[in-house]
Each structure stands twice: as C-alpha cells, then as structure tokens.
Amino acid sequence: MEKIKVGIIGTGFIGPTHIEAIRRLGFVEVYALAESSQDSAEEKAAKLGIPNAYGDYREMLKNKEIQVVHNCTPNHLHFEINRDIILAGKHVLSEKPLAMSSRESEELLALATEKKVVHGVNFNYRQFPVLKQLETMVQNDEIGKVNLVHGSYLQDWLLFDTDYNWRLAPGTGGRSRAVADIGSHWCDTVQYVTGKKIVEVFADLATVIPVRKKPVVNVSTFGGQQTEDESYENVPIHTEDYASVLVRFNDGTKGVFTVSQVSAGRKNRLSFELNGSKCSAYWNQEEPEKLWIGHRNRANEVLLADPALFSADAKSYIHHPGGHNEGWPDALKNMMLNFYTSIRDGQTSGAEINFATFEDGHRSMCITEAILESHEHQKWVKVGAGQEVFS
C-alpha cells in the first residue's frame, strides 16, 4: 500500500513530537515541512530527515502529493492556516486551540464538514490506555452513577518572573492562557471519560505574576536556559496564571477543577477523580499507568495498565505487556493511529471516529469563552455560542 503523505507546518516544541508519533505508524510518511522562512525550513528538514522544505506553507499546500497537513503553529495562526488547509482539500490535524474565538472555530467546523475532510484536534490525553479502560468502565456502569467530577492540571514552568514565552502575549496566545492551554485538556479528558458535556461554568481567575521579565533574546517554551547575564525588559501580563472553575454537566452532575502554571514541583500534572454511586476512580497523568479505584466496603485497589486486565475496547490502546509502562508519547501515537486509520479507511464521520474532532475543538473554545465571561461578570455562564450547537 502506498503511504499517506503528510506535511507539517511549524516545528517548535510540538511539531517534532507529531513527526515522531507519525513515523511510528508505518503506513504514513512525513513528506514535507513548512517554516517561516526557506532557510529555517531547510535547516529543520535536514535535522529531522524530511525530504521537502517550504518557506511558505501556502506553497506546500499546492503539492498534490500531500494528503494531510498538521498545524503546529502558535495559537494566533491556527484559524487562517486551518482554513487554508481545508480549502486546499487536505485532511487536517490542528493543535489546540482550534482558533482564537468560537466564531472562528464554528466556521472551521462548518467548512471541514462541508468539504468532507477528516479533521482532528490534538487532545491526546483521552488516548491513554487507562483512560480508555475507565471510559468503558463508566459506560458499563462499573462506577455507578457519576455524582462528582473534580481535579486539576498543575505546572510550574511559569513560576518565576523571569519565565517568559509567546503564550503569555494575548496577541499570539489568545485572551486566555492557563485555561485555554491546559484547562482545555482537563475539560476534554473528563468529558470524554464520563460521556457528559460541560454546559455551565462559574470561574475565578488570577494573574499571579502581573509583570514578567521578557528576555531580549527569544527562548524556547520549556527551555529553562536563563543565564545570569540575561538581558530583560519588563512586560505587563494580562492572561491568567491560575483558575478555579465550578462546572455543571448536561445531566446535572457537578464538578470543579483548578489549573495553574505557577505550582512548584508540578511538571505536567493533569489529574481528576470521579465519585460514583458504586466506587470512585482517580488518575494522574504523571503516573499514567495507574488507575486508583476507591471502595466503601472493601479495600481500595490500583489497576495497573495491562492488556490482560483491560476490556476488549481498551486492549487496542495498549501496545506492550503489563509493566512496560506507556506514557505521553504513546498516547500521542494512539491519537495519530486513530486519526490516520480513519483517513486510510475513508471514515470522515460517525461512531467509529475515536479522536477529538473540530466539533470537540469548537466546544473547547466555547467553554473557554464562557469561563472568561464568568470571571469578568462573577456569575454562572452557559457554555456555547447558542446551546443548540451542542444539543
């Protein structure tokens, strides 16, 4: 079978992780990349072993060999590039957020549906094997009626006032930071696992460090490479470092989550707990192979990722025997496997789609906007540019 040929736009932190995951599939070829200049594109292509390099992504989109394009650019470029990819008739996998507003994300969803391209958003946490197992447990009523959902997503990479990155600037990162960047992952993950949708929010946001020292020379997102003789300029910060959000789900279930990018020692700690009428379940992304299950009348237990112990639906998500722990890169591989299997099989919609789509990306944008509005007015706000969008 001829391999599916792919183009990548943007090779900062996330682009190379997409490339690595794609190459693990076997039936997909990373055929080209595009960067902000021809020199940069050729340098990155040589480093990553990619045969074709473009200094303008629009030129790459003209290449008829390329069937799929990944948008791995900064947030403010997502809408225009995603739209151009769809109009070029190519399948698209976008990093989140899908766009800078729900109006834009709604337009992208409508356009992708009209053009019948396969469309995905990289909400890869739902692709962990243990979470697929938990989702089937919820569906099979092993948890019972889920009454409460609570958790957090904590990081420390912006703890110091000398920590700076393009995500801190609203013009490139968007009006929300912690909520849009990591809160979106938490919301998508718990909605996927529970099968419930967040329909109303009450939010409290805070900018913990109102003025940061921006290096005169650009640094990478998670570089941590400041030096004593670094030159800085003071920059006011207008996006949140922290948020706590009360949520209501479509069936009346209650929940709450906290996000922070200034929590020392927490590197990438997405965690949540479901409290059901039969038992509880807790998961922490920094220990992704473990699912804690809590009981009232007998000893608690820890389920370790093991295909021999998983449901039939979850077995395909785990690729090694028990004890051979799979983590973040493997969840990303599952995202790519499910996405490209849909392309290979000609499946553009339906129940067989088992990855986040532009519909999920649009819902995420609506949740983020509702959170910002709730914080501004200090009241409960319904999610959605019209609830009928998500009926």
Short mmCIF file of C-alpha atoms in Angstrom, two decimals:
data_model
loop_
_atom_site.label_atom_id
_atom_site.label_comp_id
_atom_site.label_asym_id
_atom_site.label_seq_id
_atom_site.Cartn_x
_atom_site.Cartn_y
_atom_site.Cartn_z
CA MET A 1 0.00 0.00 0.00
CA GLU A 2 1.25 3.49 -0.85
CA LYS A 3 1.96 5.51 2.27
CA ILE A 4 -0.16 8.52 3.21
CA LYS A 5 1.97 11.62 2.64
CA VAL A 6 1.93 14.35 5.30
CA GLY A 7 3.06 17.96 5.58
CA ILE A 8 3.90 19.63 8.92
CA ILE A 9 3.54 23.38 9.48
CA GLY A 10 5.61 24.58 12.45
CA THR A 11 8.47 22.74 14.16
CA GLY A 12 8.76 24.33 17.60
CA PHE A 13 8.08 22.14 20.66
CA ILE A 14 5.06 20.20 19.41
CA GLY A 15 5.87 19.74 15.71
CA PRO A 16 8.72 17.24 16.21
CA THR A 17 6.56 15.23 18.65
CA HIS A 18 3.92 14.90 15.92
CA ILE A 19 6.62 13.77 13.49
CA GLU A 20 7.97 11.13 15.87
CA ALA A 21 4.48 9.75 16.55
CA ILE A 22 3.58 9.64 12.84
CA ARG A 23 6.74 7.73 12.00
CA ARG A 24 5.82 5.01 14.48
CA LEU A 25 2.72 4.11 12.44
CA GLY A 26 4.43 2.59 9.42
CA PHE A 27 1.80 3.48 6.82
CA VAL A 28 2.30 7.27 6.93
CA GLU A 29 5.24 9.30 5.57
CA VAL A 30 6.30 12.75 6.77
CA TYR A 31 6.84 14.15 3.29
CA ALA A 32 7.33 17.89 3.82
CA LEU A 33 7.51 20.69 6.37
CA ALA A 34 6.91 24.41 6.22
CA GLU A 35 8.51 27.10 8.36
CA SER A 36 8.55 30.88 8.49
CA SER A 37 11.46 31.14 6.02
CA GLN A 38 13.10 28.92 3.43
CA ASP A 39 16.40 28.85 5.33
CA SER A 40 14.67 27.81 8.54
CA ALA A 41 12.62 25.18 6.71
CA GLU A 42 15.66 23.64 5.04
CA GLU A 43 17.60 23.60 8.30
CA LYS A 44 14.74 21.87 10.17
CA ALA A 45 14.08 19.45 7.30
CA ALA A 46 17.71 18.37 7.24
CA LYS A 47 17.75 17.93 11.02
CA LEU A 48 14.54 15.90 11.04
CA GLY A 49 15.21 13.90 7.88
CA ILE A 50 12.29 15.28 5.86
CA PRO A 51 12.77 15.43 2.06
CA ASN A 52 10.85 18.59 1.19
CA ALA A 53 11.06 22.04 2.78
CA TYR A 54 8.91 25.14 2.22
CA GLY A 55 9.41 28.70 3.43
CA ASP A 56 5.71 29.40 2.85
CA TYR A 57 3.04 26.89 3.88
CA ARG A 58 0.80 28.05 1.02
CA GLU A 59 3.32 26.66 -1.46
CA MET A 60 3.31 23.34 0.42
CA LEU A 61 -0.48 23.18 0.17
CA LYS A 62 -0.16 23.26 -3.64
CA ASN A 63 1.74 19.95 -3.58
CA LYS A 64 -0.77 17.34 -4.76
CA GLU A 65 1.27 14.50 -3.24
CA ILE A 66 0.40 15.74 0.25
CA GLN A 67 -2.91 14.39 1.56
CA VAL A 68 -2.77 15.54 5.19
CA VAL A 69 -1.40 18.63 6.94
CA HIS A 70 -0.64 19.16 10.63
CA ASN A 71 -0.96 22.69 12.02
CA CYS A 72 1.65 23.02 14.78
CA THR A 73 1.98 26.81 14.75
CA PRO A 74 1.36 29.36 17.55
CA ASN A 75 -2.28 29.92 18.51
CA HIS A 76 -2.94 33.12 16.58
CA LEU A 77 -2.14 31.40 13.28
CA HIS A 78 -4.45 28.42 13.76
CA PHE A 79 -7.63 29.79 12.20
CA GLU A 80 -6.16 31.11 8.95
CA ILE A 81 -3.92 28.09 8.39
CA ASN A 82 -6.62 25.55 9.27
CA ARG A 83 -8.98 27.28 6.85
CA ASP A 84 -6.37 27.28 4.07
CA ILE A 85 -5.65 23.57 4.63
CA ILE A 86 -9.34 22.68 4.33
CA LEU A 87 -9.81 24.86 1.24
CA ALA A 88 -6.85 23.06 -0.33
CA GLY A 89 -8.85 19.84 0.07
CA LYS A 90 -6.48 18.22 2.55
CA HIS A 91 -7.24 16.42 5.80
CA VAL A 92 -6.17 18.44 8.83
CA LEU A 93 -4.89 17.81 12.34
CA SER A 94 -4.64 21.01 14.37
CA GLU A 95 -3.07 21.78 17.68
CA LYS A 96 -5.45 23.41 20.14
CA PRO A 97 -6.95 25.90 20.47
CA LEU A 98 -8.65 25.38 17.15
CA ALA A 99 -8.90 29.16 16.64
CA MET A 100 -8.92 32.40 18.65
CA SER A 101 -12.69 32.62 19.10
CA SER A 102 -15.78 30.41 18.96
CA ARG A 103 -16.95 32.33 15.90
CA GLU A 104 -13.80 31.24 14.09
CA SER A 105 -13.94 27.65 15.39
CA GLU A 106 -17.59 27.34 14.36
CA GLU A 107 -16.65 28.50 10.87
CA LEU A 108 -13.86 25.92 10.67
CA LEU A 109 -16.17 23.11 11.81
CA ALA A 110 -18.76 24.05 9.20
CA LEU A 111 -16.13 24.29 6.46
CA ALA A 112 -14.48 20.96 7.33
CA THR A 113 -17.89 19.28 7.36
CA GLU A 114 -18.81 20.82 4.02
CA LYS A 115 -15.54 19.78 2.36
CA LYS A 116 -15.75 16.25 3.88
CA VAL A 117 -12.15 16.23 5.11
CA VAL A 118 -11.06 14.27 8.16
CA HIS A 119 -10.49 16.84 10.90
CA GLY A 120 -8.80 16.35 14.26
CA VAL A 121 -7.64 18.38 17.25
CA ASN A 122 -4.72 17.10 19.31
CA PHE A 123 -6.47 16.43 22.62
CA ASN A 124 -4.20 13.45 23.17
CA TYR A 125 -4.81 12.79 26.88
CA ARG A 126 -8.01 10.91 26.07
CA GLN A 127 -5.79 8.45 24.18
CA PHE A 128 -4.08 6.95 27.26
CA PRO A 129 -4.89 3.22 27.59
CA VAL A 130 -6.01 3.56 31.21
CA LEU A 131 -8.46 6.30 30.25
CA LYS A 132 -9.98 4.17 27.51
CA GLN A 133 -10.37 1.47 30.16
CA LEU A 134 -12.00 3.94 32.54
CA GLU A 135 -14.34 5.17 29.81
CA THR A 136 -15.57 1.61 29.24
CA MET A 137 -15.98 1.14 33.00
CA VAL A 138 -18.21 4.22 33.13
CA GLN A 139 -20.21 3.03 30.12
CA ASN A 140 -20.63 -0.44 31.68
CA ASP A 141 -21.92 1.08 34.96
CA GLU A 142 -18.97 -0.25 36.98
CA ILE A 143 -18.55 3.18 38.61
CA GLY A 144 -22.29 3.62 39.08
CA LYS A 145 -23.94 6.99 38.68
CA VAL A 146 -21.16 9.59 38.49
CA ASN A 147 -22.10 12.26 41.03
CA LEU A 148 -18.95 14.39 41.28
CA VAL A 149 -16.02 15.17 38.99
CA HIS A 150 -13.06 17.12 40.39
CA GLY A 151 -9.37 17.60 39.73
CA SER A 152 -6.64 19.89 38.48
CA TYR A 153 -3.95 20.49 35.89
CA LEU A 154 -0.84 21.92 37.52
CA GLN A 155 2.51 23.00 36.05
CA ASP A 156 5.48 25.04 37.29
CA TRP A 157 7.16 26.25 34.10
CA LEU A 158 5.98 29.85 34.66
CA LEU A 159 6.73 30.01 38.39
CA PHE A 160 9.43 32.71 38.21
CA ASP A 161 9.01 36.25 36.93
CA THR A 162 11.88 35.57 34.51
CA ASP A 163 9.86 32.80 32.82
CA TYR A 164 8.55 34.08 29.51
CA ASN A 165 7.15 32.62 26.30
CA TRP A 166 4.93 33.71 23.37
CA ARG A 167 1.96 32.07 25.12
CA LEU A 168 1.96 34.96 27.61
CA ALA A 169 1.13 37.55 24.93
CA PRO A 170 -2.62 37.78 24.17
CA GLY A 171 -1.86 38.71 20.56
CA THR A 172 -0.24 35.35 19.87
CA GLY A 173 -1.54 33.12 22.68
CA GLY A 174 -5.10 34.42 22.97
CA ARG A 175 -7.20 36.08 25.68
CA SER A 176 -6.87 33.05 27.95
CA ARG A 177 -3.68 31.18 28.81
CA ALA A 178 -3.85 28.64 31.65
CA VAL A 179 -7.48 27.77 30.90
CA ALA A 180 -7.05 27.61 27.11
CA ASP A 181 -3.65 25.93 27.24
CA ILE A 182 -4.13 23.24 29.91
CA GLY A 183 -7.67 23.67 31.22
CA SER A 184 -8.91 22.74 27.75
CA HIS A 185 -7.15 19.37 28.08
CA TRP A 186 -8.72 18.74 31.50
CA CYS A 187 -12.20 19.54 30.22
CA ASP A 188 -11.84 17.41 27.10
CA THR A 189 -10.47 14.47 29.09
CA VAL A 190 -13.22 14.36 31.72
CA GLN A 191 -15.96 14.91 29.13
CA TYR A 192 -14.58 12.00 27.10
CA VAL A 193 -14.26 9.65 30.07
CA THR A 194 -17.66 10.43 31.57
CA GLY A 195 -19.60 10.87 28.34
CA LYS A 196 -21.01 14.11 29.82
CA LYS A 197 -20.77 17.66 28.47
CA ILE A 198 -19.92 20.80 30.44
CA VAL A 199 -22.83 23.21 29.94
CA GLU A 200 -22.33 25.90 32.62
CA VAL A 201 -19.36 27.40 34.48
CA PHE A 202 -18.50 29.75 37.35
CA ALA A 203 -14.87 30.88 37.27
CA ASP A 204 -12.26 32.71 39.34
CA LEU A 205 -9.02 33.65 37.55
CA ALA A 206 -5.84 35.32 38.73
CA THR A 207 -2.63 36.66 37.26
CA VAL A 208 -0.18 35.71 39.99
CA ILE A 209 2.79 37.48 38.36
CA PRO A 210 1.45 40.73 36.85
CA VAL A 211 4.81 41.85 35.44
CA ARG A 212 7.36 39.48 33.92
CA LYS A 213 10.89 39.90 32.66
CA LYS A 214 10.97 39.11 28.97
CA PRO A 215 14.40 38.08 27.62
CA VAL A 216 15.69 40.31 24.87
CA VAL A 217 16.69 37.11 23.02
CA ASN A 218 13.89 34.58 22.43
CA VAL A 219 13.95 31.32 24.41
CA SER A 220 12.08 28.07 23.79
CA THR A 221 8.86 27.16 25.58
CA PHE A 222 10.22 24.69 28.13
CA GLY A 223 13.91 25.52 27.79
CA GLY A 224 14.79 26.69 31.29
CA GLN A 225 18.00 28.12 29.89
CA GLN A 226 18.21 31.52 31.56
CA THR A 227 21.69 32.79 32.36
CA GLU A 228 22.89 35.29 34.95
CA ASP A 229 23.81 37.86 32.31
CA GLU A 230 20.46 37.61 30.52
CA SER A 231 19.00 40.97 29.44
CA TYR A 232 15.30 41.56 30.15
CA GLU A 233 12.52 44.02 29.60
CA ASN A 234 9.53 44.32 31.95
CA VAL A 235 6.25 43.25 30.32
CA PRO A 236 2.76 43.55 31.90
CA ILE A 237 0.84 40.25 31.86
CA HIS A 238 -2.86 40.21 31.05
CA THR A 239 -3.61 36.48 30.96
CA GLU A 240 -4.23 34.14 33.89
CA ASP A 241 -1.61 32.06 35.69
CA TYR A 242 -4.33 30.33 37.74
CA ALA A 243 -8.03 29.50 37.58
CA SER A 244 -10.57 27.56 39.60
CA VAL A 245 -13.82 26.71 37.85
CA LEU A 246 -17.08 25.24 39.08
CA VAL A 247 -18.76 23.24 36.32
CA ARG A 248 -22.18 21.76 35.68
CA PHE A 249 -22.66 18.90 33.26
CA ASN A 250 -25.59 18.31 30.94
CA ASP A 251 -27.14 15.65 33.22
CA GLY A 252 -26.86 17.75 36.37
CA THR A 253 -23.56 16.30 37.61
CA LYS A 254 -21.39 18.81 39.50
CA GLY A 255 -17.68 19.37 39.20
CA VAL A 256 -14.73 21.67 39.85
CA PHE A 257 -11.19 21.98 38.57
CA THR A 258 -8.11 24.13 39.18
CA VAL A 259 -5.41 24.97 36.66
CA SER A 260 -2.08 26.60 37.46
CA GLN A 261 1.20 27.23 35.69
CA VAL A 262 2.91 28.51 38.86
CA SER A 263 2.77 25.39 41.12
CA ALA A 264 6.32 24.43 42.10
CA GLY A 265 7.17 20.79 41.59
CA ARG A 266 4.19 20.01 39.38
CA LYS A 267 5.62 19.41 35.93
CA ASN A 268 2.59 18.28 33.96
CA ARG A 269 0.08 17.01 36.49
CA LEU A 270 -3.32 16.56 34.91
CA SER A 271 -5.44 14.65 37.43
CA PHE A 272 -9.10 14.01 38.12
CA GLU A 273 -11.38 11.90 40.29
CA LEU A 274 -14.82 10.51 39.56
CA ASN A 275 -17.02 9.83 42.58
CA GLY A 276 -19.73 7.36 41.60
CA SER A 277 -22.54 5.62 43.46
CA LYS A 278 -20.62 2.30 43.39
CA CYS A 279 -16.97 3.39 43.62
CA SER A 280 -14.52 6.20 42.87
CA ALA A 281 -11.75 6.38 40.28
CA TYR A 282 -8.67 8.63 40.25
CA TRP A 283 -6.00 9.16 37.56
CA ASN A 284 -2.85 11.29 37.42
CA GLN A 285 -1.03 11.87 34.12
CA GLU A 286 2.38 11.86 35.80
CA GLU A 287 1.72 8.21 36.74
CA PRO A 288 -0.32 7.28 33.66
CA GLU A 289 -0.15 3.51 34.08
CA LYS A 290 -2.15 3.56 37.33
CA LEU A 291 -5.88 3.87 37.98
CA TRP A 292 -6.88 4.14 41.66
CA ILE A 293 -10.28 2.65 42.41
CA GLY A 294 -11.85 3.50 45.78
CA HIS A 295 -14.48 1.45 47.63
CA ARG A 296 -16.68 1.93 50.68
CA ASN A 297 -16.99 -1.65 51.95
CA ARG A 298 -13.73 -3.28 50.86
CA ALA A 299 -10.11 -2.46 50.28
CA ASN A 300 -9.21 0.11 47.64
CA GLU A 301 -7.31 -1.11 44.61
CA VAL A 302 -4.86 0.10 41.97
CA LEU A 303 -5.34 -1.16 38.43
CA LEU A 304 -2.05 -1.20 36.50
CA ALA A 305 -2.12 -0.88 32.72
CA ASP A 306 -2.12 -4.43 31.39
CA PRO A 307 -3.84 -5.67 28.22
CA ALA A 308 -4.66 -8.91 30.02
CA LEU A 309 -6.79 -6.95 32.50
CA PHE A 310 -8.39 -4.47 30.12
CA SER A 311 -11.77 -4.55 28.41
CA ALA A 312 -11.94 -5.59 24.76
CA ASP A 313 -12.38 -1.95 23.69
CA ALA A 314 -9.33 -0.78 25.65
CA LYS A 315 -6.91 -3.54 24.59
CA SER A 316 -6.10 -1.88 21.27
CA TYR A 317 -4.89 1.25 23.09
CA ILE A 318 -2.05 -0.54 24.87
CA HIS A 319 0.84 -1.91 22.84
CA HIS A 320 3.11 -3.64 25.37
CA PRO A 321 2.71 -6.23 28.13
CA GLY A 322 1.86 -5.16 31.68
CA GLY A 323 4.76 -3.47 33.48
CA HIS A 324 6.15 -1.98 30.25
CA ASN A 325 4.76 1.43 31.04
CA GLU A 326 3.42 3.60 28.25
CA GLY A 327 3.28 7.37 28.59
CA TRP A 328 2.70 10.71 26.89
CA PRO A 329 4.44 9.90 23.56
CA ASP A 330 2.44 6.64 23.36
CA ALA A 331 -0.86 8.45 23.89
CA LEU A 332 0.16 10.80 21.07
CA LYS A 333 0.90 7.76 18.91
CA ASN A 334 -2.62 6.47 19.65
CA MET A 335 -4.01 9.83 18.55
CA MET A 336 -2.14 9.56 15.25
CA LEU A 337 -3.07 5.91 14.79
CA ASN A 338 -6.78 6.58 15.22
CA PHE A 339 -6.66 9.71 13.05
CA TYR A 340 -4.78 8.08 10.18
CA THR A 341 -6.78 4.88 10.35
CA SER A 342 -9.87 7.00 9.66
CA ILE A 343 -8.16 8.56 6.65
CA ARG A 344 -6.94 5.21 5.34
CA ASP A 345 -10.41 3.68 5.73
CA GLY A 346 -12.26 6.70 4.29
CA GLN A 347 -14.14 7.31 7.55
CA THR A 348 -14.87 11.05 7.86
CA SER A 349 -17.64 10.86 10.47
CA GLY A 350 -19.70 8.50 12.61
CA ALA A 351 -19.32 6.41 15.75
CA GLU A 352 -16.02 4.93 14.51
CA ILE A 353 -14.27 8.30 14.98
CA ASN A 354 -12.29 7.80 18.19
CA PHE A 355 -10.28 11.01 18.40
CA ALA A 356 -11.09 14.65 19.12
CA THR A 357 -12.52 16.43 16.07
CA PHE A 358 -13.20 20.06 15.18
CA GLU A 359 -16.53 19.68 16.99
CA ASP A 360 -14.58 19.00 20.19
CA GLY A 361 -12.27 21.92 19.36
CA HIS A 362 -15.26 24.21 18.90
CA ARG A 363 -16.79 23.06 22.19
CA SER A 364 -13.45 23.75 23.89
CA MET A 365 -13.45 27.32 22.53
CA CYS A 366 -17.00 27.84 23.83
CA ILE A 367 -16.04 26.58 27.30
CA THR A 368 -13.01 28.89 27.42
CA GLU A 369 -15.10 31.91 26.39
CA ALA A 370 -17.75 31.06 28.98
CA ILE A 371 -15.05 30.86 31.68
CA LEU A 372 -13.67 34.27 30.72
CA GLU A 373 -17.16 35.79 30.72
CA SER A 374 -17.96 34.18 34.07
CA HIS A 375 -14.84 35.59 35.68
CA GLU A 376 -15.48 39.04 34.24
CA HIS A 377 -19.09 39.21 35.49
CA GLN A 378 -18.73 36.88 38.50
CA LYS A 379 -21.74 34.76 37.63
CA TRP A 380 -22.74 31.40 36.17
CA VAL A 381 -22.47 31.39 32.37
CA LYS A 382 -23.91 28.84 29.96
CA VAL A 383 -21.46 27.25 27.55
CA GLY A 384 -21.85 27.59 23.82
CA ALA A 385 -22.42 30.19 21.17
CA GLY A 386 -26.02 29.04 21.47
CA GLN A 387 -26.84 25.88 23.41
CA GLU A 388 -28.48 24.44 20.31
CA VAL A 389 -24.99 23.91 18.84
CA PHE A 390 -24.44 21.16 21.38
CA SER A 391 -27.94 19.73 21.77
#
